[in-house]
Amino acid sequence: MSAYRDMLCGEPRAEHAGRELTLSGWVGGRRDHGGLVFIDLRDRTGLVQLVMDPERSPAAHAVAQALRLECVVRARGTLVPRSDATRNDQLPTGAVELAVGELELLSSSEVLPFQLDDENVDEGLRIRHRYLDLRRPRMQELQGIRTRAVRSIRRFLDERDFLDLETPTMTRATPEGARDFVIPFRLEPGTFYALPQSPQLYKQLLMCGGFDRYYQIARCWRDEAQRADRALEFTQLDLEMSFVEREDVLSLTEQLMAEVWRDAGHEVELPFPRMPYGEALARYGSDKPDLRYGLEIGDVGAAVAGSEFGVFSGAVASGGVVRCLSVPGAADVLSRKDFDELAGFAKEWGGKGLAYLIFEADGSVRSPIAKFLSEAEIAAIREASGAGNGSVAFIAADSQAVVERVLGALRPHLARRFELIPAGLWCFLFVVDFPLFKRNEDGGWTAEHHPFTAPKREHEELLESDPGAVASEAYDLVLNGLEMASGSIRINRAELQTRVLDVIGIDPAEAEERFGFLLRALRFGAPPHGGIAPGIDRIAMQLGDTDNLREVVAFPKLGGGADPLTGAPAPLPAEQLAELGLAVVRKPGA
Ligand code: ASP
């Protein structure tokens, strides 16, 4: 292979015994048995045992004795079979070892800041020394999973005539609902580029440019709070198609996902269900429902509208809802303290509390509120929540938004607590028919997806009169409760685009100023088009079975946004600030 190695560390097998080999790698382990020294030589493919015998090769033995973990060495010797007593069947290379004649230190290692086999290393320390962290087999595995997923994606799209086109990363702000990262422009101090929150507008311009089918493995930047599944910079498969309707994009996307999953060794069933947004919220309290388990939400508003229990009847009277879900087998398990904790959980999610009915094994009902409920009301709750004997039904009464939020959070919480989530299931679905707008904090409207999403044609006339009622051509792809992709059919008429921007508070003059380039393109023959953008990091998270996005990114930032590896972000020297025409103003109190 090269002067450094004839094989990789994970490759030697019994059939190679007798061969003279050169191997190189890291010292992953070292055992000094007085006479013999053993080294586990490691690279990305695995590890193989080296044996240094002072009799056979005193020089190699001396080098081995002085080695620290993670030194890089080259070893030459004879591959020999191990005796039955010393063979290691746990290790793919465990039938052989290299009897070393020559051992050369290629690069030494200082004392390590953490041991590579320690599972509980602080994440900051791991990221600061990511080059060490990445040597762990798990990290190598995750990057392998990610690479193979991207390879499958490219192959799938290349076979279908998609062009892989680049778009600028220094651009104008693209509104995707987050703040922009900006780049000051030295040649014209006081002006700024923005890093794209997505290539959204460029991909639309590519459609106007006649490209028909585009994709890009694109980096996106969004200045927003980070979470386990969200980072300041992330990668998405951005794709766009011309002369398509929603179903064309969804069908391509589900086939693509099935192929990526198949290449990773998992079969998934097609087609994925398509569920309207309203139904997802009503049945699961979430627009990204996890369908691996039941715990479906039922509505009892009508049945308890006249209830003696004022919390229920009051909620209905003030235009709210009363909804419930039940957990099988919880009746014997949950204590008073648990119920108090769950009420606390509901409060954290904005509820006022959480009512419950315990359905005992014998069918009787126990609850502090049972005395206020009629038999018919109890029967309705039992039915709507699907509660059998031995179950507990939880009931939330409030405005619709609050009830959906509370029960939507409670559902996965209880599923985890009662271990109701089966392993090895891939529950994909598309959520469709999102509203076009949502209310923003100051009572105006903002785009639910992004402002280039088309309204449903039959709702166009409601844009100005009843924005809240306008449904859109947006869709999300959801897998096991995680949003994997968002997309939509876009607006391809300048006049409609201007009206939509107007609803979200961007009047025609501002629209021309900020989005004139798009509006102009839409005035010169823009084809109907639409697309979607699945998150590459999230695909890798799912296939790699981790719920922390940073695990699948080679060089992530810490939760707070800083990069402990390079020390970024960092202040700029005064001359550089001056050159850019910038002055740093401390925020009061900072
Ligand atoms: N640009 C959108 C996003 O990043 C995806 C799309 O609409 O294609 O969410």
XYZ file of C-alpha atoms and ligand atoms in Angstrom:
599
model
C 0.000 0.000 0.000
C 2.655 2.520 1.020
C 5.978 2.725 2.795
C 3.979 3.038 5.991
C 1.695 0.084 5.710
C 0.882 -3.053 3.779
C -2.495 -3.339 5.470
C -4.736 -1.327 7.742
C -4.809 -2.217 11.435
C -8.229 -3.864 11.295
C -7.342 -6.136 8.382
C -4.877 -8.884 9.403
C -6.525 -12.328 9.596
C -5.390 -15.912 10.192
C -4.978 -16.418 6.453
C -2.250 -13.728 6.390
C -0.128 -15.497 9.015
C 3.476 -15.959 7.954
C 3.605 -12.686 6.008
C 6.168 -9.976 6.605
C 4.170 -6.818 7.191
C 4.623 -3.134 7.829
C 1.813 -1.574 9.863
C 1.353 1.985 11.132
C -1.059 3.567 13.547
C -1.653 4.933 17.015
C -0.709 3.257 20.261
C -4.174 2.518 21.602
C -3.007 0.387 24.507
C 0.253 -0.876 25.950
C 0.848 -3.751 28.336
C 4.291 -4.390 29.723
C 4.585 -7.956 30.949
C 8.120 -7.691 32.310
C 9.595 -9.537 29.351
C 7.180 -8.986 26.476
C 5.563 -5.657 25.638
C 2.179 -5.722 23.861
C 0.763 -2.778 21.929
C -2.709 -2.375 20.474
C -2.009 -0.608 17.211
C -5.076 1.305 16.088
C -6.385 3.153 13.045
C -9.858 3.894 11.725
C -10.400 0.259 10.754
C -9.699 -1.320 14.131
C -6.760 -2.622 16.100
C -4.159 -5.311 15.941
C -1.749 -6.597 18.572
C 1.994 -5.988 18.269
C 4.410 -8.063 20.356
C 7.894 -6.832 21.212
C 10.215 -9.521 22.502
C 13.487 -8.292 24.071
C 15.247 -11.463 22.932
C 14.221 -11.146 19.318
C 14.590 -7.412 18.941
C 16.037 -5.489 21.861
C 15.868 -2.188 19.952
C 12.126 -2.502 19.172
C 11.489 -3.581 22.748
C 13.273 -0.502 24.057
C 11.251 1.813 21.794
C 8.018 0.113 22.917
C 8.829 0.516 26.574
C 9.094 4.274 26.218
C 5.877 4.779 24.226
C 2.938 6.698 25.596
C -0.655 6.174 24.525
C -1.531 7.854 21.212
C 2.051 7.961 19.924
C 2.178 7.168 16.201
C 4.457 4.282 15.222
C 5.481 2.138 12.293
C 6.138 -1.526 12.979
C 7.718 -4.163 10.779
C 7.575 -7.830 11.582
C 6.054 -11.205 10.907
C 2.360 -11.854 11.316
C 2.060 -14.959 13.471
C -0.940 -16.992 14.616
C -1.827 -16.657 18.293
C -1.988 -19.778 20.440
C -5.418 -21.056 21.398
C -4.857 -19.694 24.887
C -4.124 -16.152 23.705
C -6.390 -15.723 20.710
C -9.101 -13.089 21.148
C -12.337 -13.964 19.402
C -13.882 -10.610 20.312
C -11.459 -8.872 17.972
C -11.611 -9.313 14.175
C -7.799 -9.441 14.127
C -7.665 -11.556 17.300
C -6.351 -14.746 15.672
C -2.980 -13.153 14.825
C -0.385 -10.720 16.128
C 2.630 -8.982 14.647
C 5.950 -10.249 16.038
C 7.814 -6.972 15.670
C 11.383 -6.751 14.449
C 11.563 -2.990 13.950
C 9.579 -0.316 15.698
C 9.856 3.334 14.785
C 8.329 6.261 16.596
C 6.823 8.536 13.922
C 5.279 11.094 16.233
C 5.104 11.184 19.993
C 2.140 12.156 22.136
C 2.069 14.177 25.315
C 0.081 13.021 28.316
C -3.544 12.984 27.151
C -6.120 15.467 28.497
C -8.572 12.553 28.721
C -8.555 8.838 28.058
C -10.084 7.852 24.752
C -12.054 5.011 26.297
C -13.561 7.218 29.016
C -17.287 7.643 28.284
C -17.858 10.559 30.658
C -15.539 13.258 29.422
C -16.822 16.833 29.636
C -18.112 17.899 26.213
C -16.127 21.149 26.246
C -12.897 19.215 26.782
C -13.831 16.795 24.024
C -14.488 19.585 21.532
C -11.347 21.490 22.573
C -9.363 18.378 21.670
C -11.654 17.202 18.911
C -8.780 15.608 16.948
C -8.417 13.202 19.886
C -12.133 12.748 20.412
C -12.552 11.921 16.706
C -10.167 8.989 17.090
C -12.740 7.133 19.156
C -14.434 4.286 17.286
C -17.902 5.748 17.943
C -16.977 9.099 16.437
C -15.425 7.378 13.434
C -18.591 5.337 13.055
C -20.826 8.430 13.119
C -18.781 10.231 10.470
C -18.929 7.066 8.370
C -22.711 6.979 8.676
C -22.893 10.612 7.665
C -20.623 10.145 4.668
C -22.572 7.153 3.403
C -25.877 9.021 3.747
C -24.547 11.933 1.690
C -23.155 9.499 -0.875
C -26.563 7.821 -1.232
C -28.248 11.187 -1.585
C -25.879 12.302 -4.326
C -26.214 9.045 -6.219
C -30.018 9.111 -5.996
C -30.242 12.699 -7.241
C -27.523 12.339 -9.882
C -29.429 9.381 -11.334
C -32.466 11.637 -11.618
C -30.700 14.446 -13.457
C -30.444 16.913 -10.609
C -27.645 19.446 -11.052
C -25.399 19.984 -8.061
C -25.068 23.771 -8.101
C -23.361 26.112 -5.683
C -24.889 29.327 -4.413
C -23.112 32.197 -2.655
C -22.523 32.175 1.060
C -21.971 35.931 1.103
C -25.362 37.283 0.287
C -28.329 39.330 1.409
C -30.349 38.206 4.390
C -32.722 35.311 3.638
C -35.583 35.342 6.090
C -36.062 31.864 7.592
C -37.200 33.106 10.983
C -33.828 33.515 12.720
C -31.355 36.364 13.104
C -28.598 36.687 10.500
C -24.882 36.346 10.923
C -23.402 39.292 9.072
C -20.082 40.008 7.397
C -18.841 43.599 7.387
C -17.623 44.686 3.961
C -14.295 46.516 4.130
C -14.561 48.190 0.724
C -17.723 49.962 1.723
C -17.653 50.411 5.484
C -21.098 50.341 7.039
C -22.410 47.760 4.576
C -22.751 44.086 5.362
C -23.217 40.774 3.707
C -25.292 38.168 5.515
C -24.577 34.474 5.661
C -27.565 32.644 4.179
C -30.066 31.091 6.575
C -30.648 28.808 3.595
C -30.068 29.041 -0.184
C -33.820 29.577 -0.548
C -33.877 32.574 -2.868
C -30.963 31.460 -4.998
C -32.548 28.095 -5.624
C -35.710 29.853 -6.730
C -33.620 32.014 -9.050
C -32.046 28.841 -10.446
C -35.546 27.637 -11.311
C -36.158 30.988 -13.013
C -32.864 30.304 -14.781
C -34.331 27.177 -16.312
C -32.377 24.572 -14.337
C -35.432 22.510 -13.521
C -33.812 20.211 -10.937
C -31.198 21.470 -8.476
C -29.612 20.225 -5.313
C -26.797 21.237 -3.054
C -25.353 19.921 0.176
C -25.509 23.396 1.635
C -24.243 24.997 4.803
C -26.756 27.310 6.508
C -26.274 29.805 9.305
C -28.890 30.927 11.791
C -28.282 33.053 14.838
C -30.753 31.436 17.201
C -30.731 29.578 20.511
C -28.963 26.243 20.124
C -30.554 23.009 21.258
C -29.599 19.374 21.160
C -30.973 19.209 17.600
C -30.158 22.748 16.406
C -26.834 24.463 15.780
C -25.706 27.906 14.626
C -24.368 26.410 11.430
C -25.748 23.238 9.973
C -25.924 21.372 6.707
C -28.943 20.635 4.633
C -29.705 18.883 1.420
C -31.288 21.778 -0.396
C -33.315 20.805 -3.431
C -35.732 22.437 -5.822
C -37.749 21.317 -8.849
C -39.717 23.113 -11.567
C -43.163 22.274 -12.961
C -44.093 20.271 -9.876
C -46.932 20.090 -7.413
C -46.691 19.138 -3.767
C -47.135 15.446 -4.395
C -44.219 15.381 -6.855
C -41.837 16.731 -4.222
C -43.171 14.480 -1.461
C -42.947 11.376 -3.568
C -39.359 12.120 -4.622
C -38.438 12.886 -1.001
C -39.869 9.672 0.408
C -38.124 7.582 -2.230
C -34.883 9.388 -1.475
C -35.250 8.744 2.252
C -36.119 5.105 1.689
C -32.986 4.709 -0.406
C -30.744 6.416 2.144
C -32.210 4.189 4.864
C -31.912 1.088 2.702
C -28.247 1.850 2.014
C -27.798 2.083 5.797
C -29.381 -1.332 6.198
C -32.953 -0.379 7.142
C -36.118 -0.995 5.159
C -38.833 1.624 5.511
C -42.355 1.373 4.228
C -43.642 3.606 1.429
C -45.605 5.759 1.036
C -45.130 7.824 4.190
C -48.454 8.965 5.685
C -49.516 12.532 4.842
C -51.182 14.163 7.837
C -52.806 17.604 7.843
C -51.294 20.034 10.334
C -54.603 20.481 12.169
C -54.982 16.737 12.617
C -51.416 16.386 13.918
C -52.074 19.033 16.545
C -55.444 17.611 17.555
C -54.310 13.981 17.805
C -50.743 14.448 19.039
C -50.477 18.050 20.215
C -47.515 18.541 17.903
C -46.704 19.377 14.293
C -43.923 16.782 14.494
C -45.667 13.852 16.114
C -43.799 10.732 17.125
C -45.881 7.867 15.715
C -43.853 5.054 17.257
C -46.348 4.836 20.099
C -50.031 5.584 20.737
C -51.061 7.866 23.610
C -53.368 9.662 21.211
C -55.213 12.728 22.354
C -59.024 12.757 22.386
C -61.427 15.682 22.645
C -64.136 15.794 25.327
C -65.071 19.461 25.062
C -68.639 18.775 23.990
C -69.169 16.095 26.651
C -67.999 18.270 29.562
C -69.327 21.640 28.386
C -71.982 21.563 31.097
C -69.825 19.927 33.758
C -70.108 20.762 37.400
C -66.337 20.831 37.348
C -65.787 24.506 36.570
C -62.302 24.106 35.089
C -63.785 22.028 32.257
C -67.014 23.881 31.639
C -65.249 27.233 32.086
C -62.641 26.394 29.476
C -65.324 25.476 26.947
C -67.408 28.546 27.785
C -64.449 30.810 27.095
C -63.802 29.278 23.703
C -61.146 26.806 24.854
C -60.937 23.035 24.628
C -60.819 20.027 26.965
C -58.649 17.152 25.741
C -57.224 14.012 27.256
C -54.850 11.118 26.767
C -54.359 7.945 28.745
C -51.425 5.765 29.741
C -52.056 2.046 30.020
C -50.717 0.350 33.139
C -50.137 3.622 34.981
C -52.892 3.197 37.615
C -50.764 1.090 39.951
C -47.555 2.906 39.277
C -48.137 6.613 39.736
C -48.124 8.044 43.249
C -49.578 11.247 44.589
C -46.143 12.784 44.281
C -45.952 11.741 40.608
C -49.277 13.432 39.919
C -48.021 16.600 41.599
C -44.884 16.451 39.485
C -46.886 15.977 36.298
C -49.056 18.960 37.226
C -45.802 20.895 37.651
C -44.684 19.696 34.225
C -47.956 20.963 32.716
C -47.363 24.339 34.364
C -43.877 24.547 32.875
C -45.525 24.223 29.480
C -47.948 27.031 30.217
C -50.910 25.059 31.609
C -52.634 25.766 34.895
C -52.406 22.166 36.066
C -53.370 18.694 34.970
C -56.486 16.769 35.971
C -56.433 12.987 36.044
C -58.723 10.003 36.431
C -57.352 6.688 37.648
C -59.228 3.715 36.172
C -58.591 0.882 38.626
C -58.216 -2.716 37.511
C -61.774 -3.441 38.696
C -63.179 -0.623 36.583
C -63.792 1.814 39.456
C -62.592 5.398 39.151
C -60.420 7.307 41.578
C -59.638 11.002 41.317
C -59.888 14.196 43.359
C -62.236 15.536 40.666
C -64.373 12.395 40.228
C -67.055 13.717 42.561
C -67.655 16.693 40.264
C -68.065 14.584 37.153
C -71.179 12.753 36.016
C -70.990 9.143 34.929
C -71.525 10.204 31.344
C -68.650 12.679 31.572
C -66.332 10.025 32.995
C -67.429 7.593 30.291
C -66.696 10.232 27.655
C -63.170 10.784 29.006
C -62.591 7.044 29.132
C -63.718 6.678 25.562
C -61.927 9.701 24.096
C -58.624 8.805 25.727
C -59.018 5.091 25.030
C -58.427 4.317 28.726
C -58.852 0.672 29.688
C -58.869 -0.620 33.248
C -55.514 -0.008 34.894
C -54.984 3.217 32.892
C -54.681 6.806 33.961
C -56.327 9.506 31.856
C -54.861 13.012 31.950
C -57.117 15.906 31.051
C -56.101 19.443 30.110
C -58.571 22.301 29.812
C -57.517 25.694 28.501
C -57.222 27.622 25.262
C -56.617 25.315 22.312
C -53.012 26.479 21.929
C -52.183 25.836 25.588
C -53.874 22.414 25.656
C -52.023 21.361 22.513
C -48.753 22.573 23.933
C -49.233 20.842 27.291
C -50.497 17.504 25.978
C -48.005 17.614 23.104
C -45.177 17.826 25.647
C -46.764 15.374 28.078
C -47.165 12.661 25.449
C -43.450 12.001 24.742
C -42.656 12.635 28.414
C -45.002 9.828 29.477
C -43.919 7.582 26.618
C -40.334 7.812 27.808
C -41.258 7.418 31.462
C -43.346 4.306 30.800
C -40.902 3.005 28.195
C -43.556 2.845 25.516
C -41.204 3.699 22.650
C -40.291 0.538 20.737
C -36.711 0.299 19.491
C -35.902 -0.051 15.799
C -38.999 1.668 14.377
C -38.766 4.365 11.714
C -42.032 6.295 11.722
C -41.794 8.806 8.893
C -44.652 11.083 7.992
C -45.325 14.251 6.060
C -47.224 16.974 7.835
C -49.082 19.031 5.221
C -51.518 21.953 4.987
C -49.692 24.263 7.366
C -51.188 27.696 7.846
C -49.399 30.328 5.761
C -49.074 32.789 8.649
C -48.817 32.820 12.398
C -49.220 35.664 14.846
C -46.063 37.396 15.971
C -45.471 38.929 19.382
C -46.812 42.354 18.482
C -50.055 41.025 17.105
C -49.091 41.185 13.423
C -48.520 38.252 11.096
C -45.362 36.437 10.222
C -44.685 33.562 7.820
C -45.176 30.127 9.367
C -42.564 28.653 7.015
C -40.888 31.432 5.010
C -42.505 34.221 3.029
C -41.905 32.608 -0.375
C -44.287 29.738 0.330
C -47.386 29.668 -1.858
C -50.834 29.949 -0.311
C -53.326 27.356 -1.444
C -54.816 28.736 -4.620
C -58.368 28.664 -3.268
C -57.242 30.721 -0.242
C -55.503 33.496 -2.156
C -58.544 35.721 -1.885
C -58.411 35.540 1.933
C -54.876 36.928 2.140
C -55.863 40.414 3.215
C -59.273 39.724 4.775
C -58.456 36.689 6.923
C -54.740 35.867 6.927
C -55.105 33.396 9.789
C -57.384 31.203 7.671
C -55.015 30.888 4.716
C -53.540 27.414 4.312
C -50.222 27.034 2.548
C -48.478 24.631 0.227
C -45.849 23.950 2.921
C -44.930 20.539 4.240
C -42.573 19.033 6.791
C -40.991 15.612 6.873
C -41.029 14.149 10.390
C -39.282 11.054 11.699
C -39.838 9.659 15.186
C -40.827 13.070 16.539
C -37.970 15.004 14.923
C -38.513 17.495 12.103
C -36.257 16.243 9.313
C -37.139 18.629 6.490
C -39.287 21.580 5.528
C -40.355 22.614 2.116
C -43.113 24.076 0.020
C -44.441 24.947 -3.363
C -43.341 28.560 -3.925
C -44.974 31.685 -5.140
C -44.118 32.215 -8.810
C -46.021 35.469 -9.452
C -44.584 38.830 -8.400
C -47.988 40.283 -7.638
C -48.867 37.450 -5.235
C -45.418 37.624 -3.636
C -45.867 41.334 -3.000
C -49.247 40.735 -1.354
C -47.861 38.012 0.941
C -44.945 40.230 1.960
C -47.407 43.031 2.662
C -49.365 40.840 5.099
C -46.208 40.224 7.126
C -45.498 43.927 7.334
C -43.161 44.398 4.370
C -44.871 47.038 2.265
C -44.354 47.134 -1.496
C -41.629 49.779 -1.278
C -39.640 47.779 1.277
C -40.309 44.609 -0.695
C -38.714 46.195 -3.782
C -35.771 47.345 -1.708
C -35.099 43.989 0.011
C -36.420 41.451 -2.443
C -36.451 43.391 -5.704
C -34.115 40.806 -7.265
C -36.659 38.059 -6.591
C -39.662 40.113 -7.657
C -37.919 41.041 -10.896
C -37.142 37.393 -11.583
C -40.770 36.499 -10.963
C -41.782 39.093 -13.561
C -39.766 37.441 -16.328
C -41.458 34.058 -16.623
C -40.976 32.062 -13.416
C -41.977 28.401 -13.693
C -44.139 26.811 -11.007
C -41.614 25.337 -8.591
C -41.138 23.836 -5.173
C -38.640 21.978 -3.079
C -37.564 20.779 0.294
C -34.490 20.770 2.516
C -33.757 17.750 4.713
C -31.174 18.301 7.449
C -28.046 16.248 6.875
C -27.065 16.441 10.533
C -30.486 15.158 11.533
C -30.325 12.282 9.067
C -26.967 11.311 10.573
C -28.389 11.668 14.104
C -31.230 9.310 13.322
C -29.111 6.732 11.513
C -26.420 7.017 14.176
C -28.960 6.752 16.995
C -27.919 9.852 18.882
C -30.062 12.767 20.015
C -27.203 15.235 20.166
C -26.498 16.935 16.850
C -22.958 17.849 17.942
C -22.035 14.163 17.940
C -22.451 13.954 14.158
C -20.586 17.176 13.361
C -16.820 16.830 13.124
C -16.146 20.290 14.551
C -19.215 21.551 16.410
C -19.604 24.585 18.603
C -20.528 24.213 22.224
C -24.135 24.625 23.354
C -23.522 28.311 24.154
C -22.214 28.999 20.627
C -18.486 29.225 21.319
C -15.830 27.043 19.718
C -13.414 25.831 22.411
C -11.135 24.305 19.758
C -10.043 27.523 18.040
C -11.220 29.976 20.664
C -13.706 31.619 18.291
C -15.526 33.935 18.436
C -12.821 36.395 19.417
C -12.475 40.198 19.486
C -10.925 41.890 16.449
C -7.740 43.943 16.711
C -8.369 47.697 16.734
C -6.805 48.206 13.254
C -9.081 45.620 11.736
C -12.120 47.264 13.313
C -11.009 50.633 12.030
C -10.499 49.257 8.538
C -14.027 47.892 8.572
C -15.401 51.146 9.933
C -16.680 49.383 13.037
C -16.697 50.407 16.672
C -17.627 48.020 19.455
C -20.169 49.443 21.869
C -20.599 47.615 25.145
C -24.200 46.862 25.988
C -25.232 48.487 29.246
C -24.591 46.001 32.033
C -22.364 43.746 29.899
N -35.398 27.011 2.830
C -36.233 26.140 3.608
C -35.626 25.878 4.977
O -34.434 25.995 5.150
C -36.471 24.819 2.977
C -37.321 24.889 1.772
O -38.374 25.535 1.828
O -36.938 24.263 0.790
O -36.339 25.493 5.879
